[in-house]
Phi, psi and omega in degrees: 000129187242346184250108180284149175254101186285351180269005181297144173218167188301322184287352176292343179295339180264008184260156172260133183271123178237128179260131178245119184222151175276154173239129181077205182265109179238127178305134184301318181297317180294319181300311185288336175293317177291321180299322179296319179292321180294313184291345176292336178271075186262351178210138186225132174284128180288133181298139180060028179204156177268004179283153181235134175260134178250132184246137175243118184260142174222138177266354174212129180213123183295133179300328181293332177291332181293338181290344179268017183294328178288328181293314175217114191293340179288351176270354185271132176281110182256349180220145179228126176239124179245146181237133182214158173257127177216108187266342183226156182292332183289337178275351186295315180302318180294320179296317181293327177295320177296326180296318179293322178296321178294323179294324182295334180297322179245021191302323186293339185245349186291136171272320183198167181211161179219149176237122176256116183252128181244131174103347182266126178229159178122206188294319181297317183292337183274350180287130180286127180220145179273329184266357181230137176235129181254137178225141182297321182202175179289341180271340183248072182214059186292337187265014182300312182299319180294321178298321181293318178300318177297320179297319180293323177298323177293324176296320180297321180299315179294316180300314182296321179294318178295319179299315181294321180298314183287324183289330184265002181284109184261353185275105182292330182291334185264004181288122180287156177270114177281136185228157169268161188304320186280353180273342190300321181286338181282335183268004178289127177087005178285155178281108183280354181261359183286154178297322180298316180296318182295320178297321179298316179297318181295316181298315180294322180292320177301317178298318181296319178294323176301319178299316182294321178296319180296319179292328182278001177087018181251083187293318182297315180296321180296321179298318180296314180296321180296319180296318179295319180297320180299316181296315181295313184290327178294328182289335181253008179056038175274080194293322182298311181285331173300318176298319179295321179295317178298319180295322176296319177300318178296317182297315180297320179293321178297318179298324180289313185284327186236075182296343178282350178095162179243003184288344178089356180268118181295132178083010180288337175232127178280151185278355181245185192336304190283338189267305180275155170294142186301321183284332176290323180289334184249021189291342179262011180244094178301137180093355180288162181289140178271183185294334180263013175083000182271142180294121182266140176259182184296326181296325177296318179298316179296320179297320180295316180296328180289318180291333183283139178285149173285163179304323179290319180295329179303315183291320179298318179292324176299316180299317181296316181298317182293324178296324177291318178301324183296345179285346186242122181296323183281355180259024181300319180295317179298317179297317180297314181294324177296320176300317180297317180297318180296321179297320180294324177292316180296329178296321178291324179282357179057041176251078190291320184295317178294323178298322180294329177294318177299317181293322179297324177294321180295327181297322187267004177289125184271117174255178176297177179297109184277149173286166181298322179296319180292324176297317179299316181296319182297312182292327178295318180292319176302319178298316181296318181293319175299324177296320182294328181267007174090008178269078190291318182291323177295321177299316179296325180300312182287329178292325177293323176297319178297321179296316179296328180293332179295336182243032181295147181299335182285347180278126181300317179238092183301140179269080184291331178292316177295321177301313181297317181298317179293322178298321177298324181289341179279346187302312181300326180296331178261021179058036179250142174226147180275006176260114183296342179297332181290345181258004182262359183240128174072195182278164181288136179251139177095174180272112185297322182297317179293320180298317179297320178299317181294319179294322176298321179293325175296319179297316182295317179297321179297320180294318181290337174284347182079033181238087182295332179297321177293321177302313181297318183296316181288323177295320177298318179296318178299315182292322183287314188270335184251018185300322183289344184254356180275139173286169181300318180293321179295322178299317179295317182295316181295317181292324177296317178297318181297318180295324179293324179286318182290342175296331178266324184216097182298148178284138183236178177259019179273149173290141176255120182261123179277163182303329181275007177096349179292136181250127177268118181290157178292159181239094176284140180278079179281351179254002180230087356275171178276130181257127181258330180209150177230124183228121175283126184266143174288159176295159174305153186307321184287346182249358183290134178278149176233144180268132176291132184288139176268179181295326181276354183103159188287328190264006182250133180289127180280355178285338181268141177285352182262141178292322178225137176221126179297334179292316179297317181297321181293316181293325177295323179296319178294321181293328182292334177293338183257325184259161178262147188275016172234171183238154167258163185241134178303130177088352179261149178289124180247151189235146173230127182259129177246135172261113187234161169212157186261115180275357185277152180278014178217170182297134182251120178260121179248120182248155174054049180268122182211183186264150171249122184226163173221159174102324183222141175298122190228126177265104180278134179256100187297152178235157175237136181219159179232116183259132178293165184298130177047047181291156171284193179299131188229123181281134177231129180252121176256138186235162178190171183233116174289131184264341180229178183254161179133202179268130177240135180241126177274108183272339182166209183213161176239148181221169171225106183234127181057030179083006180253124178272128185233138170250106185260113180269141182296330180296336182262008181255107181286142175074016180273127178271139179212149178266016184118156186235356183244131180220153181270137176253117182265166181299162186296146177233155176291164177238128184251134175237135183244145172221150187233170177275355181260155178289155177292151184262143174281346179271128178258123181286140176238086182294152183295334182285351180087359179292149178265145179260125184284324182222139177237130177235158181225155178208148178247125182227154170275153180301124181098354184275153178236136179220147179268136175247117180262121182247129176264125179255114182245129177273103182261007179268198181249356180250148179292145177268114189252326185236143179212129172232139183237130175228159181228149180214128177273134184229160170050047177218140176252003181281146178270127181259142176245131181082186180276120179290313180234136178216152182200167174238107185284339185299323181297324179286318182295339178293342180268002182267160355291143183268114182290157177304134180087352181271162183233136173240154180251149181219125185251131179239132176268122178259116182233112181259123180219090179266187180290128180264005181276146176263094190292331180293334187236010179286129179297133191283338184211128178264000183279354180296315181244025176062240183248022180281176181249020177061034175076005180267128178291159177298142178060025177274149180296143178221076189273344180258132181288132180292134182274156178294166177297156183294319185289349181246022180293145177296157180290323182285119182295331179294320180290327182289335180265356185272135176284147181306139182274093183275351182262011182294130181265124177268155181239132173239137178229138180216158178238125173264121183252124179254114179257115187223160181201172180165170177069200181298328179296326179293324178297324181276001175088030179247153177213172178235156177243137175229128186245140176242120179272133182240120180248114184244123174262119186255115175266144181292143177254290177231155174238145170259105186277336181207146178222140177203178181226155172230142178288149175261175180293336178266145178288346180256014177223163172204169177257128176260122183256124181236128171269112187256129181243129178271109183266002179273176178261014183234158175292140188224140175248140180232141184217157176229172182297131179062021177239156176283157179292141178247125183265128178238127174281169181300128178076011183263148178236131177222160181261139179239131178249128183233124177273125184228152172283141178293158188248148176260107184263010186289346181280351181277151183297139180244340182232157180299338179292331178274342180224073186291347182282351181266140188286325183207180184293328180295315177297324179296319180293320178296321180293321179295320180293322177295320179296321178295315180298322180296318181292320179295317183296323180294331179279331183284319179054056180275130181228152175235155178220143172244096186301323184294330181259354184055045179234145183212163180191187180258158173234124187252141177258013186297322181269002185262326188288130175258182187295321182294316179297321180296323179294322179292334182269002186261136173293143177290144180296336177259118183260120181254127176238128178249123178243125177246120182056035177082359181257135180286128182260127178189158178054232184260023181286128178248126181263124180268138177216169183254141177295133178094348178261132177291134182251121180294142179232122180242135174242116183245127178245123175247125184263107177261003178280179184263006181228158175289143180234160180099180358287154178239159173226128181225147183243133180262120181238118178280152175205168176240137181256118182274007176065017176231019179092001181253128176248132182256113180259359181271080185238033182295332182274346183259331184224140175225149180264136171274100187098202184272149175270008177248130180255134177248122183248125178285180179295135180244126181282163181302141180064007177258164178227165180216133184242135180234138188246148172205189181206150178239150178228113181269130183262338180227161177280160177144176177263124183237151177236150179250125176255114183256120182242140177272144174284137179280092176241185184297318183296317183286329181288336180286341185256153179296154179294331183295345180281345184248046180265103182262148179290153178284148182240120180241118183239132178248115180266128183235159177297143175291143181284128181268128179272120179267138179270136179277000000 
């Protein structure tokens, strides 16, 4: 026997072999359809008996194997079923003749045969025949199964008769010697009458009867015969047949112990009547019917169990049988099949190591020169058996050998498809999967070197199959999953091969479906390049949208009636873990930053790299990059434009590397850091771009709030100077600009500003709105710098030393030397005490202009944008006021303000005040300026915190009041400077120069005293003329502007004459007399009220007279400051009355 049956299993020993073959030309599909129906009748219950016949069908069986039928009866073809097509009656004789010829091939062993004829109708088909069945067509053959059952019953009759004949033969002399084919020539000339020969004949026949009993469903009898055969054959050293008897004993025991079978096919044996042997199924039921229908008692059951081998003994007997087979070169096939059967039994017993020993023995069994097809079959079965015992890598090893055998050079037409299919089946054994997701989790499993070799073989097989798409897919998989194990040269070789394949067939992200239905998943290049982090970037500061705050606040849902709810807060917290706290804007370019690096030893070119998103229509703008060899972390920014609004989720990115298009999802990237992948896209907003008339600044403002400044401009001004800044507002977006708000904020300065630093009129700009896309509007800002004009290093610390004098300096006298500080207040540092004040120090002012604008759909949803303009102003000093003091004027409601003005510029400067002449100052020159001013009424400013609640304490209130006073004084002075050479001019403010004493001198007294003589108000140099002898009315009017009632007061009017030499004459009783009393009594005067008191004077002589009005020192007058009792001087000139002459 030369052709092994690798599908053999122990339970096949109880089967009858039936060959089903076509005669003539029969369509393959039709034949196998009938063959499938025939083979479904694999077990038949014997009529009037509990025995079951098992049938094994084959559509091809080598005749030489049939010659071993006496050695093991399950190898004998006992039934033949032929299938033929016969459409006409004239073809019938020829068809029937072919049927007889086919029977002759197996004639010596056949029990019975059948011919199934399809397509023949008529008289011939109507003739009743037992060996021929006629059917009109392959579709009209309902009785095929019934015919097969009848056929099997006929086989059983023959089998049973043969069993009975052999079992009842008592004549030892007449027992024939059963032989295998290669023994026949060895037994020629032997002594047939010897005792040794007879025992051999008896032993072989006992073994043969055991086979027949096993096939006939008599398990107990077969065990008895096998035991007897073993004893007889062992005594005569008939090793080949002894091995067969032991194998039969093992098979019967396996059938008893494992009624489900060892073939591995689920459902191959049914658990009821037809599948199990009846006695095996009922072996635990004493008294049950046996296979021959006789009532069995307990002793029979015990006897059967005794004859049956234990599971351990089964393997030992198999080993012994195989060792006997090994003694015979021509029994290689029998030995190989016995190994296979033993392995299947050991697999059920889960004894993998012993099974591997049997398989290892099977590998080294030498058969005749096998064909390539037989080699493939042998290695495939070895692979399957190794798989069954759990040796997956060993199984894969033999399956790979089978695959290589499919494409052996000796084959004229190599089967690359079969090779490829077998290679795919080896993948699990080498811990390989064609799904790259299995390689992204945990450590690498399996031997990388073997895996790479296998993948290379898959690529080669795919190429020889003429399928470049498969080549690309497997090469991509190799590069993606085995990158860490490839050498630098291997990486170059693989990528070059991949590029050559993708030039013909680019790699895609589509599934590849193989002919057998297997789908190869796509292989995205997540390692080319390797991505370490993905970060969604916020829009630039100038483009970020902001939500207008509602009454309840921006972060509280207005759908809830509660201002705060822990449920809302909790849900918001969970949502924040998934969403990002900033928004993107529809129609604006949005960015995602990836940190990548190139693991390849050469430059990596990545083309068509873009974002993969869901949720919102998104236009990805692909990028191309080139990464240097083995680069470190390299930032890559991918951009795109959301076209609609809603939630957008960045799922990953796509690339094109080496001609392979990849969609890399973040979920499949292990160890990737991300700040979140979902962001909200709000409706479109306009985009504003600003340009100015000033040059850009090299100084970049860094506001404390962290906001970024889009544009910085700078300007240089003198202190007090004003300049216009013209800003062009251009709408560079696609939405109209409808709303604009402008605010300003001064930053990073410790200088005190007086007045408005920045001012503008927004109405002129808003009149140009809405601003269409591409249109420009202008916006003008006035920059006015007014810092402190006092020279603090040289300012006299106290003006109370000389009261209101000017320290002996005449008005407008040069003052070129800076006055030094007092000795007692000199700085400790001698260098600082000797240093002249730094008048050329340049101060810096910085401010931010913030443009809050909106429009389009975003404005409807309550969003706006901020755009900031940074303004850097360098302020050079213009003039300083080094000293300030006051002088009284002739009027009680006026005074002279004295200012020492220093020109700190390098140019000639003129300074002027209201109603004063211009004063010219050379560079570095100081001169005094005297300005006559009306005193001020400061009582309207807040004095208590109740009137100014915005101030934190009394000190702040006092500072604010002093600033307000300085502002009012400065507005009345209107001091201006000009630099003619530069054509620049500005203001000079005394707001920071005035101290408390000067302010008191400039303040009107709360009690206003008015003296009227003859109805004329007396003040300053006013002289009231009167006539001698006429009484002159005198009125004293008191107006109370304080907040409290004052009085009563008493004042006395005393006239005197001034001789202009320092002598005052008060003895004027003869020259002046009072009409009434010269003392006035004034009652209490309430706030804002006035009181008028009348008297009269009578001058007796001519001359210039003055009135000295003195207050009586009583309690009321002593409680008030002296400055409140400042009365105007009264100058009266008494003249002779004019005499009228009569003509």
